[in-house]
Coordinates of C-alpha atoms and ligand atoms in Angstrom, one line a residue:
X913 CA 104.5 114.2 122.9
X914 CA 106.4 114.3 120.0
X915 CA 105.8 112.7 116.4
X916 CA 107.3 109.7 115.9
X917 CA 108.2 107.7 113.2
X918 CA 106.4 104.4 112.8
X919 CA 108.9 101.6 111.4
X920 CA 107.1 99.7 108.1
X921 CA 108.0 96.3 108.2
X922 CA 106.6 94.5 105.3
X923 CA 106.4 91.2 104.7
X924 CA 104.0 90.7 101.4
X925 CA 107.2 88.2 100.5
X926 CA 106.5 85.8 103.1
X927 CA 103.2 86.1 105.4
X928 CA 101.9 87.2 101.9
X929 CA 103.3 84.9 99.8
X930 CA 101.2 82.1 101.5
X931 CA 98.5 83.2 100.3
X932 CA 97.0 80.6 98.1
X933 CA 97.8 80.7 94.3
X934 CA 100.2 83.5 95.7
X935 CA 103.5 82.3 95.0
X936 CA 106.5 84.7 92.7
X937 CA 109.4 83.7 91.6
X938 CA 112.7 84.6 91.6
X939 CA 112.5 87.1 89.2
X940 CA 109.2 88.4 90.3
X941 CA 110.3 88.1 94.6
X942 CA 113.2 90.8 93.5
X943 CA 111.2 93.0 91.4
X944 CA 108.7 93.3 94.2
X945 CA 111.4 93.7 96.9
X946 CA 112.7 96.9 94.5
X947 CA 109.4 98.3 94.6
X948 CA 109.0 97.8 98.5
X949 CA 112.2 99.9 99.1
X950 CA 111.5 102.4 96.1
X951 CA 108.2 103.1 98.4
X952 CA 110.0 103.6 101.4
X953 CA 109.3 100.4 103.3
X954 CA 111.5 100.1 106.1
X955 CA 112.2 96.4 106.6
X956 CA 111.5 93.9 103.9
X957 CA 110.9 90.6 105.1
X958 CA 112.3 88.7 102.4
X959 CA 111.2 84.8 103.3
X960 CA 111.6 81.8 104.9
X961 CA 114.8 80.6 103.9
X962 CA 114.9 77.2 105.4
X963 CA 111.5 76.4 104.1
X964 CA 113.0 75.9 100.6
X965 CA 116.2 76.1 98.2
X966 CA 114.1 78.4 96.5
X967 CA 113.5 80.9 99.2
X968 CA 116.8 80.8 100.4
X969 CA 118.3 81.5 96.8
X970 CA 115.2 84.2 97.0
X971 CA 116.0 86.4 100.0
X972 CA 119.8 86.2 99.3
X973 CA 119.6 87.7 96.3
X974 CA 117.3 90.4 97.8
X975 CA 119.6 90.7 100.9
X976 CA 122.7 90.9 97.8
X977 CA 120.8 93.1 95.9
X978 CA 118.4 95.7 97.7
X979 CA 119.9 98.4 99.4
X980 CA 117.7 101.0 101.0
X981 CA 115.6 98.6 103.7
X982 CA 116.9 96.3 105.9
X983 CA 116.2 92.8 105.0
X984 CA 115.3 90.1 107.3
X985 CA 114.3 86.1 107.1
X986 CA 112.0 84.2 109.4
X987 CA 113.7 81.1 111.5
X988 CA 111.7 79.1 113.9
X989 CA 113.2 79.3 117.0
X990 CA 115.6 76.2 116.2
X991 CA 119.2 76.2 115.2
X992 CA 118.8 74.9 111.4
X993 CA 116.5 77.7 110.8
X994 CA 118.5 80.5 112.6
X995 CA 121.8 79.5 110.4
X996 CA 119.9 79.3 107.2
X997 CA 118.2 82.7 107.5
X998 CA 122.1 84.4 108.7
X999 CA 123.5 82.5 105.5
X1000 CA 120.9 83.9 103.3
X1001 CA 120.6 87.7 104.8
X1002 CA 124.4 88.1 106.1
X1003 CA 125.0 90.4 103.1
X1004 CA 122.4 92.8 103.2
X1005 CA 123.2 96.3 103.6
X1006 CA 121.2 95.9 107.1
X1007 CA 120.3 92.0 108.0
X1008 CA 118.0 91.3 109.9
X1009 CA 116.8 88.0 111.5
X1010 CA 113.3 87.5 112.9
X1011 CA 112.8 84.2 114.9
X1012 CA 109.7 83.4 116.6
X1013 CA 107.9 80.9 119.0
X1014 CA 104.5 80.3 119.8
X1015 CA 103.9 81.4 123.3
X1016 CA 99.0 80.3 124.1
X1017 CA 98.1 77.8 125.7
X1018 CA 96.8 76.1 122.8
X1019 CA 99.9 75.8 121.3
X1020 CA 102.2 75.1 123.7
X1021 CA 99.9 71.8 124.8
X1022 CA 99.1 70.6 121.0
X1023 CA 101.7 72.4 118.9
X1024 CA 105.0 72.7 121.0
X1025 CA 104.1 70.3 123.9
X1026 CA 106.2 72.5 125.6
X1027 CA 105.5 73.8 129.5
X1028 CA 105.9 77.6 129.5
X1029 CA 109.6 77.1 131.5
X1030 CA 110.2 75.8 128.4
X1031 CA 109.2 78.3 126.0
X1032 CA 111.2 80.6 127.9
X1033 CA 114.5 78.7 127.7
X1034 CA 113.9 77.9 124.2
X1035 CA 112.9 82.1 123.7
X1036 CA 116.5 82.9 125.8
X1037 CA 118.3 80.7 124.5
X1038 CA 116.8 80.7 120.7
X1039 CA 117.6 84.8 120.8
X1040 CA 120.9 84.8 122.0
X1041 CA 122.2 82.6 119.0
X1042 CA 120.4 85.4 116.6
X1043 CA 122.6 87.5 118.4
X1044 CA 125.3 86.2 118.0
X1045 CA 124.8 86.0 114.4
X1046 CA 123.6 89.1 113.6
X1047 CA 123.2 92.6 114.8
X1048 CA 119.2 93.2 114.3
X1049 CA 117.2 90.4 115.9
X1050 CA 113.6 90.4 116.2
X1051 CA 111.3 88.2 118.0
X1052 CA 107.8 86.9 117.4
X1053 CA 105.5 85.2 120.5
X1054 CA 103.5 83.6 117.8
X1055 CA 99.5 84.0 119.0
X1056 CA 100.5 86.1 121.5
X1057 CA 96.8 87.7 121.7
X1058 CA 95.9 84.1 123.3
X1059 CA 98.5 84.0 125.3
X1060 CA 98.3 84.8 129.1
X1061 CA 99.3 88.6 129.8
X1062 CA 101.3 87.6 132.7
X1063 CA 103.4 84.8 130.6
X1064 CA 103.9 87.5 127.3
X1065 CA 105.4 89.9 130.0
X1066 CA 107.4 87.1 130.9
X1067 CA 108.4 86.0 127.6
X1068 CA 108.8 89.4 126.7
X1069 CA 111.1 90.6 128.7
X1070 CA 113.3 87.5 128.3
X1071 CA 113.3 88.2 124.6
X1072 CA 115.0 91.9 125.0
X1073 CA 116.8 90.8 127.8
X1074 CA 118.7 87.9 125.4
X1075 CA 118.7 90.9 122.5
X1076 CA 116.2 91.4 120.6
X1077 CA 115.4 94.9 119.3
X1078 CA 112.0 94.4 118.2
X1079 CA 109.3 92.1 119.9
X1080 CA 106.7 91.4 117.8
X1081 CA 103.2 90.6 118.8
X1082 CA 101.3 89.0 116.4
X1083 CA 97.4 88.2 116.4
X1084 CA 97.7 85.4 114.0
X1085 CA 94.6 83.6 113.6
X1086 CA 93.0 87.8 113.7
X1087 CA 91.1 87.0 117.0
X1088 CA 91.9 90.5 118.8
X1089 CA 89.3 93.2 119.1
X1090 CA 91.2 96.9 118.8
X1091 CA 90.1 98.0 122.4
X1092 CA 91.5 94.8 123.7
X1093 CA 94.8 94.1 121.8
X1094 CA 94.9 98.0 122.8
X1095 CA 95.3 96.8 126.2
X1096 CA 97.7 94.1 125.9
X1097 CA 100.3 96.9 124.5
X1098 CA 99.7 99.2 127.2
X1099 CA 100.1 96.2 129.3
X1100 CA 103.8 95.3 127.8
X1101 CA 104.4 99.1 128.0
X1102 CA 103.9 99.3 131.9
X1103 CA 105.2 95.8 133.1
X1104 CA 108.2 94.9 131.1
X1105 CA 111.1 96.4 132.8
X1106 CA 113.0 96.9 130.2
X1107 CA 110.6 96.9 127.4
X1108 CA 112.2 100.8 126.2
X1109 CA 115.5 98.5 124.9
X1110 CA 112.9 97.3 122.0
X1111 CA 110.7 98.5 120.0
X1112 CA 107.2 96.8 120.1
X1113 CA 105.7 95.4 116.6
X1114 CA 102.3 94.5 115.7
X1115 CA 101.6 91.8 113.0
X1116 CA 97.6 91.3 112.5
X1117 CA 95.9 88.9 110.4
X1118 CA 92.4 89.5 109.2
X1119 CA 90.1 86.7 109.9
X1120 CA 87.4 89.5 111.6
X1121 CA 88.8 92.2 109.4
X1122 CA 90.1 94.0 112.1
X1123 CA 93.8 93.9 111.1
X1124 CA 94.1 97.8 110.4
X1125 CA 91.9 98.7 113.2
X1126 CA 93.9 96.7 115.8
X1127 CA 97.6 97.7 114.1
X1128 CA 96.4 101.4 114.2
X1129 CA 95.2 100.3 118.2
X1130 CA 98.3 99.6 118.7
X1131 CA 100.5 102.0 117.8
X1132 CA 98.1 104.6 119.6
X1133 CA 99.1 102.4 123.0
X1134 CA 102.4 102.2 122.2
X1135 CA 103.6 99.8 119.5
X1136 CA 106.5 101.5 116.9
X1137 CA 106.3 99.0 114.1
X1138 CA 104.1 97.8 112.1
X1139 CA 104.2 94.3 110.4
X1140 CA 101.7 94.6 107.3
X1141 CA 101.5 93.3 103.1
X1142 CA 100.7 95.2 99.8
X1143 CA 96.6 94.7 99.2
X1144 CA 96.9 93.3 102.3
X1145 CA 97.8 89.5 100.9
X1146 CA 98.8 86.9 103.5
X1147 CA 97.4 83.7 105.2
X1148 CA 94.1 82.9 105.1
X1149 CA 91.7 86.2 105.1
X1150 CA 95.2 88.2 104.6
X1151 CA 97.7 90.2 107.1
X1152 CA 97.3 94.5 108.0
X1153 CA 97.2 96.2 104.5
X1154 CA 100.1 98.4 104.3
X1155 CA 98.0 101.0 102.2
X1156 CA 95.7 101.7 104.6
X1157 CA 98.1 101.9 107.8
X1158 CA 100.1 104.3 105.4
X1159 CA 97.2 106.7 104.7
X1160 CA 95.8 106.5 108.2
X1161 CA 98.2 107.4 109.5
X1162 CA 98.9 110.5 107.1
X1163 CA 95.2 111.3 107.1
X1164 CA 94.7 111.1 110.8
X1165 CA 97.8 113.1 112.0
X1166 CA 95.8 114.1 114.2
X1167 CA 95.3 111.4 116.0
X1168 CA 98.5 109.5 115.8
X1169 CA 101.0 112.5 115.9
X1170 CA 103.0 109.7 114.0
X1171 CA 104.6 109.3 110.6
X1172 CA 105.8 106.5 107.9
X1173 CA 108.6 106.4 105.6
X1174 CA 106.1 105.6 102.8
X1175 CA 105.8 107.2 99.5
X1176 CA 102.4 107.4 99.2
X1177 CA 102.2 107.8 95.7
X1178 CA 103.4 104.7 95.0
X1179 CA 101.0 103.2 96.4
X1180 CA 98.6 102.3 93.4
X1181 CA 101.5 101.3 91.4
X1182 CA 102.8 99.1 94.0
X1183 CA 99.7 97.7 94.4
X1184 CA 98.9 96.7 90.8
X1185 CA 102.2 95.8 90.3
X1186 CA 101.8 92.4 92.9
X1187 CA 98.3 92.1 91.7
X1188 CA 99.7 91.6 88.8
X1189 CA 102.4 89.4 89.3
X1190 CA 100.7 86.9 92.1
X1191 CA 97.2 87.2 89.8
X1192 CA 95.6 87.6 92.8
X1193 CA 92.9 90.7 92.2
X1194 CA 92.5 94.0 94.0
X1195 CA 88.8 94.0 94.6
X1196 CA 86.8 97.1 93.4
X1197 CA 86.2 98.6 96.5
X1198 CA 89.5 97.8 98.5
X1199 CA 90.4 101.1 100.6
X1200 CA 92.8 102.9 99.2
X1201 CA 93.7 101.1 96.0
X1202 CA 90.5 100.0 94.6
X1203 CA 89.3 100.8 91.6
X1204 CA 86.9 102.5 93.1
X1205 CA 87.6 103.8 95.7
X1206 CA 87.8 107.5 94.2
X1207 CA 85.0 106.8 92.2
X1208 CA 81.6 108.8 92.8
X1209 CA 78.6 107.9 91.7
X1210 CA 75.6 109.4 93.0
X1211 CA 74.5 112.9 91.8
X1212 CA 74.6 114.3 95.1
X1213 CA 78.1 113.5 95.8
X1214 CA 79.5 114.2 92.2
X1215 CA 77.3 117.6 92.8
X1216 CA 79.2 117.8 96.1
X1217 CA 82.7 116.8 94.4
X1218 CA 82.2 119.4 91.5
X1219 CA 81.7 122.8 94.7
X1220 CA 84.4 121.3 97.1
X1221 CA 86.2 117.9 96.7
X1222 CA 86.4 117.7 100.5
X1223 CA 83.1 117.0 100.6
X1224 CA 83.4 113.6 99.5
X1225 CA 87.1 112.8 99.4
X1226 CA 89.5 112.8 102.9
X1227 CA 92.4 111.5 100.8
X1228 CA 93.3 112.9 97.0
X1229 CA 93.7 110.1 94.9
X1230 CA 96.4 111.6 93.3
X1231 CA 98.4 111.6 97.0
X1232 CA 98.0 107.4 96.7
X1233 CA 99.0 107.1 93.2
X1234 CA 95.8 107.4 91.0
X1235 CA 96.3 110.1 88.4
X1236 CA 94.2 112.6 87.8
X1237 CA 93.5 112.3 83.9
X1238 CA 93.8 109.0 82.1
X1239 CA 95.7 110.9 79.6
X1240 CA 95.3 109.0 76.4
X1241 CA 98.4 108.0 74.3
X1242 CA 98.3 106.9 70.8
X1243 CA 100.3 106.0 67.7
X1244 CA 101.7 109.3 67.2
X1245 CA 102.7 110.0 71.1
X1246 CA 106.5 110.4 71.0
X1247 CA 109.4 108.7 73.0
X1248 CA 109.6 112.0 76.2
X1249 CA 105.5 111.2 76.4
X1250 CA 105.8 107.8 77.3
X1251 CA 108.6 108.5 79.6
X1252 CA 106.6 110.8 81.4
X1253 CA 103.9 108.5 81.9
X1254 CA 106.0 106.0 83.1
X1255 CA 107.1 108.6 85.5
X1256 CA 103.7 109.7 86.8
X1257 CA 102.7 105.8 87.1
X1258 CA 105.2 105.7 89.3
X1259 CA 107.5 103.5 87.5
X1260 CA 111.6 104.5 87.6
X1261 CA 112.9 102.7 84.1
X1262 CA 116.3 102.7 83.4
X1263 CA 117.1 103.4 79.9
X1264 CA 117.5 99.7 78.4
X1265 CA 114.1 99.1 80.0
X1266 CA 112.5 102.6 78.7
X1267 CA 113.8 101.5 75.2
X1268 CA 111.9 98.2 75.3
X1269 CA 109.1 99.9 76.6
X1270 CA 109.1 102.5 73.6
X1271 CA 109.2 99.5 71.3
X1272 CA 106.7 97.6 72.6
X1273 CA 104.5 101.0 72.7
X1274 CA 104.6 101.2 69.2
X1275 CA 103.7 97.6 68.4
X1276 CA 100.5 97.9 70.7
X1277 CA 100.0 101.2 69.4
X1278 CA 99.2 99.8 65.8
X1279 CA 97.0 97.1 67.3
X1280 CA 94.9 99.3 69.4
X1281 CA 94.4 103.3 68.7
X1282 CA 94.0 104.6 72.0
X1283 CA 96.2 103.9 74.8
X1284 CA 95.3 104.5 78.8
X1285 CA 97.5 104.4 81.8
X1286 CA 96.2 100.4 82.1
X1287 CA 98.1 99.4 78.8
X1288 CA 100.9 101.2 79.7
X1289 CA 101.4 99.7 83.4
X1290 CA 101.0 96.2 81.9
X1291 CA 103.5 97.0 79.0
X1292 CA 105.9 98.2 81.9
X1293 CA 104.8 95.1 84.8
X1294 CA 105.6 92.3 82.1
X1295 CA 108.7 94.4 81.2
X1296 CA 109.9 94.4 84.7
X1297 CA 109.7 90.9 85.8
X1298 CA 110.0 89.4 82.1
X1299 CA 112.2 86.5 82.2
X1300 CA 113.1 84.1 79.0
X1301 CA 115.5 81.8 79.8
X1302 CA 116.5 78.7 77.6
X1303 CA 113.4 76.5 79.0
X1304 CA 110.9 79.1 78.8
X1305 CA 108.1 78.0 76.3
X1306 CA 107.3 81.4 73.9
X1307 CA 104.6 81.4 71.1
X1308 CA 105.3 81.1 67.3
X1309 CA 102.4 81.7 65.9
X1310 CA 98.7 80.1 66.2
X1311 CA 95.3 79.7 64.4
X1312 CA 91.9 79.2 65.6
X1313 CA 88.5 78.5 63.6
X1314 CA 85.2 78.0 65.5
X1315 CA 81.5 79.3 64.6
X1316 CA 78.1 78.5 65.7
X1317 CA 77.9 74.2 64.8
X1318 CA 81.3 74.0 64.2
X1319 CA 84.1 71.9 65.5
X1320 CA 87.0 74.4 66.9
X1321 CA 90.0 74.0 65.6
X1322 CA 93.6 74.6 66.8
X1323 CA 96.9 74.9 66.0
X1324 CA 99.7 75.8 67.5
X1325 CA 103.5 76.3 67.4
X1326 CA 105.4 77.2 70.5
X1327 CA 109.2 77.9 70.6
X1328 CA 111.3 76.5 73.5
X1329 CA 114.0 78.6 74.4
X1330 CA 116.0 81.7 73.0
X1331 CA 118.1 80.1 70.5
X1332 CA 117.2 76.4 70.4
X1333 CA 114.0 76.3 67.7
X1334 CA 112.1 73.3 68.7
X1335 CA 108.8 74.4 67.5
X1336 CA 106.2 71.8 66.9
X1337 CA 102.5 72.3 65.8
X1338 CA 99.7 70.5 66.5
X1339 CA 96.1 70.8 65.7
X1340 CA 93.3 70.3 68.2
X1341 CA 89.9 70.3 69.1
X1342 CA 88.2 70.9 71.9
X1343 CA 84.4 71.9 73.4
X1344 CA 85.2 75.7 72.3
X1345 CA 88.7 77.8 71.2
X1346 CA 89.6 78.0 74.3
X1347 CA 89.9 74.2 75.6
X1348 CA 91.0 73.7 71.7
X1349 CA 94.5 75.8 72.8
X1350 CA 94.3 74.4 76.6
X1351 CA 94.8 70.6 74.8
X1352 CA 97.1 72.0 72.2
X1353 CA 99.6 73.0 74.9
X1354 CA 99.3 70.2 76.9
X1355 CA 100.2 68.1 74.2
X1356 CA 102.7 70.2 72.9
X1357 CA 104.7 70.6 76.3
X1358 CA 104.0 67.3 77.6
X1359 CA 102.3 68.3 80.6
X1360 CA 99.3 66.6 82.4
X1361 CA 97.4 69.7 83.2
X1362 CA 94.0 70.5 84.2
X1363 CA 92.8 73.7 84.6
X1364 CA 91.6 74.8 87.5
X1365 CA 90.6 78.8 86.9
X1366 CA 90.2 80.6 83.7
X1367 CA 89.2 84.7 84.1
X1368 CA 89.0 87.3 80.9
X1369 CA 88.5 90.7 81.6
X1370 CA 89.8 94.0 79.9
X1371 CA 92.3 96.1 81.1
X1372 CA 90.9 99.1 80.0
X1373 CA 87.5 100.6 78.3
X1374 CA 86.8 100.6 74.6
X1375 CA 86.1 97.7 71.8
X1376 CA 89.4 97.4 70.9
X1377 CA 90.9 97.4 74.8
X1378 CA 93.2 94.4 75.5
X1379 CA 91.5 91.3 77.4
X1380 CA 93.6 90.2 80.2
X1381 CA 93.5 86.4 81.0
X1382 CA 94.2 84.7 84.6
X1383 CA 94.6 80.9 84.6
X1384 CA 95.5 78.4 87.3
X1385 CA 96.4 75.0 86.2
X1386 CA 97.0 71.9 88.6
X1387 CA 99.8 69.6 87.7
X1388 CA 101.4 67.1 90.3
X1389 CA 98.9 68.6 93.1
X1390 CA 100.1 71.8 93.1
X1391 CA 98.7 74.9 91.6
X1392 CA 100.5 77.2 89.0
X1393 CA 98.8 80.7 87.8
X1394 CA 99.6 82.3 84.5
X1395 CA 98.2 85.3 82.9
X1396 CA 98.3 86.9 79.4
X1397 CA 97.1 90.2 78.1
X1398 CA 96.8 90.8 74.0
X1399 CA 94.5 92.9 72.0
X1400 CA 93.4 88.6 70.8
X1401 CA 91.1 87.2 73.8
X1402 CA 92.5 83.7 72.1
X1403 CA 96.9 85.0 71.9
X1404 CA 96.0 86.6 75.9
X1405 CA 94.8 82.9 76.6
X1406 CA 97.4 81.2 75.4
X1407 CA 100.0 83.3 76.7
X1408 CA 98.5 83.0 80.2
X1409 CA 98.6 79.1 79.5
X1410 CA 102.1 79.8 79.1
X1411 CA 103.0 81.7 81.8
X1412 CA 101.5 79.2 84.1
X1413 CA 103.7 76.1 81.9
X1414 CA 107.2 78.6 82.0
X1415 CA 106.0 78.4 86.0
X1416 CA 106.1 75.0 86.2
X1417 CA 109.6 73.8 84.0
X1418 CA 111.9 76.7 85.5
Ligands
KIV391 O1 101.0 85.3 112.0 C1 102.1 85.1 112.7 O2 102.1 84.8 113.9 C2 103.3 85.0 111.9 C3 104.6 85.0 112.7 C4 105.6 84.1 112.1 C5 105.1 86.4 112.9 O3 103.3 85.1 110.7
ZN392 ZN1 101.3 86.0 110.0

């Protein structure tokens, strides 16, 4: 047989953005969708459009914006969903709209409380208008690894009858085993007549952690798509991680005679770059993209490494992104170094953003004299999705005193805004620095916040290496994250307070 070409359908902007504490904004959802088609991702699923004015205005500017990938929406199978998601994709380069329907038992008798006659009406009739509407419809049988084989046939072959190019078979709540949801596509492959007019998707959650296994099951029995999110982010225990599809796929050729349009080298920077926008991070030993998951520590392997670094290593780490050296720049590095860096992170910088880059280089360079391939990707991640707009709260200036029986003592003065100086101070205590500034900027903003999560770690090794903050606060019931990095522990926290404020008023 020959190779084929596995179609990567991402959706870390919508299955992934529910992850909790997950949520991007504007600015952030488009700076992510660049990155998706920079590495080669074939279908970017973009939202939910009706599920807020804030992800419709999010996946039409992606659909207006991104060329490259085709970008799709989600509609439930009902007719205010279908026309929001045409409204918001209709000017993509390639629109796509993916509608779906639950199609188990369970949910059509508690969910739904529809019979499966139903379901199929509601899957003909629900397809055709996508149709209609757009040229690339796709169609989801929500929990369709709990659904009777017989019925999915059924349901199936309604879909691609009414249309649809891609049927989609998800294992939402991540109950399939691979042997088993193996089966199920070999299943669609022999019974549905005319199951060669679409191309069969996979969409795997995690709850067993099986969602790679039972993707990569899949496409060995058939399937030709692949739904899957960046570290593998999504509902609940998380959806297929694209990483690891991408790179088993590559480093089993053999197996899967199949290939991705994936740039695999982009794979670390895409990775830390919705780390570090969503806050949510990468653990250690994740596959792929952990931080250590080139890293060798016993004496036999490093012996092992050291004759032949296939004794240890399948993949190189420089194939997924991870560079070799963690060449160190400093105060005297010049303008073409940094550019270069920026290259090899896998960053493409146009020139304004290269120039702010070079700026803020130098100002980080006096604070701090050695500089690794950490500092630089946050220099370039808050350069990308930076985003001042006249209600954005910005620091003045601050001081902090505190010592062993003392009372810490704050003060603050925050800017709101680019040109309008409204800066007030205020002077705080608290149980330590920290809750000193947390108070300060309540006060200061007006907010009732509490704090729900506060991390420090550094970004990178040395006494002098910047501490990066993670905060979540709570205000009305809803969570907002923030983060901050500075050479300061108390600036970093304070910016992160910030960021999670700026989240909340824009
Ligand atoms: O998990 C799921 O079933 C989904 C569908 C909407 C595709 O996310
Ligand atoms: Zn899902």
């Amino acid at each position: 047989m020959s190779e084929r070409k596995i179609v990567i359908f991402d959706t870390t902007l919508r299955d992934g953005e529910q992850s909790p504490g997950a949520s991007m904004n504007i600015t952030e959802k488009l700076e992510v969708a660049q990155m998706l088609t920079s590495l080669g991702v074939d279908v970017i699923e973009a939202g939910f459009p009706i599920a807020s004015p804030g992800d419709f205005e999010a996946v039409k500017k992606i659909a207006e914006v991104v060329k490259g990938s085709s970008v799709c929406g989600l509609a439930r199978c009902k007719d205010q969903d279908i026309e929001a998601a045409w409204e918001a994709v209709k000017n993509a380069e390639r629109p796509r709209i993916h509608t779906f329907l639950a199609t188990s038992p369970i949910h059509r008798e508690f969910k739904l409380h529809m019979t499966k006659e139903q379901v199929l009406e509601n899957t003909d009739h629900f397809v055709r208008k996508a149709v209609a509407l757009c040229p690339d419809v796709e169609f989801s049988a929500e929990d369709a690894s709990r659904t009777e084989i017989d019925f999915l046939c059924e349901v199936v072959k309604v879909a691609i009858r009414a249309g649809a190019k891609t049927v989609n078979i998800p294992d939402t709540v991540g109950y399939a085993m691979p042997a088993q949801f193996a089966e199920y596509i070999r299943a669609l492959k022999t019974r549905v007549p005319n199951i060669e007019d679409a191309i069969i998707s996979v969409h795997c959650h995690n709850d067993l952690g099986m969602a790679t296994a039972n993707s990569l099951a899949a496409v060995a029995a058939g399937a030709g798509q692949i739904e899957c999110t960046i570290n593998g982010l999504g509902e609940r225990a998380g959806n297929c991680a694209l990483e690891e599809v991408a790179m088993a796929l590559k480093t089993r050729h053999d197996i899967f005679n199949a290939t991705t349009g994936i740039v695999t080298r982009k794979l670390v920077p895409a990775s830390c770059l919705v780390s570090g926008i969503t806050g949510l991070d990468v653990p250690r030993n994740k596959a792929i993209v952990g931080r250590n998951a080139f890293a060798h520590e016993s004496g036999i392997h490093q012996d092992g490494m050291l004759k032949n670094s296939m004794t240890y290593e399948i993949m190189r780490p420089e194939d997924v992104g991870f560079q070799k050296t963690d060449l160190v720049l400093g105060k005297h590095s010049g303008r073409a170094a940094l550019n270069d860096k920026a290259a090899t992170l896998g960053y493409t910088l146009n020139q304004e953003q290269l120039n702010q880059l070079f700026e803020e280089f130098k100002v980080l360079a006096d604070r701090k004299k050695e500089i690794y391939d950490a500092d630089i990707r946050t220099l370039i991640q808050n350069i990308l999705v930076q985003k001042v707009t006249n209600v954005s709260w910005t620091l003045e200036s601050y001081s902090s005193t505190t010592g062993t029986g003392k009372k810490p003592v704050t003060s603050i003065r925050l800017r709101r805004g680019d040109f309008v100086v409204e800066t007030e101070s205020e002077t705080s205590t608290g149980d330590g620095p920290v809750d000193g500034i947390f108070l300060a900027i309540s006060k200061l903003t007006g907010l009732e916040l509490t704090c729900r999560e506060f991390r420090i770690h550094s970004i990178s090794v040395g006494h002098d290496a910047q501490g990066k903050v993670d905060v979540a606060v709570c205000f009305n019931d809803r969570e907002y994250r923030g983060q901050g990095v500075s050479t300061d522990c108390i600036e970093a926290s304070i910016l992160a307070f910030l960021d999670a404020v700026n989240r909340i008023t824009e």
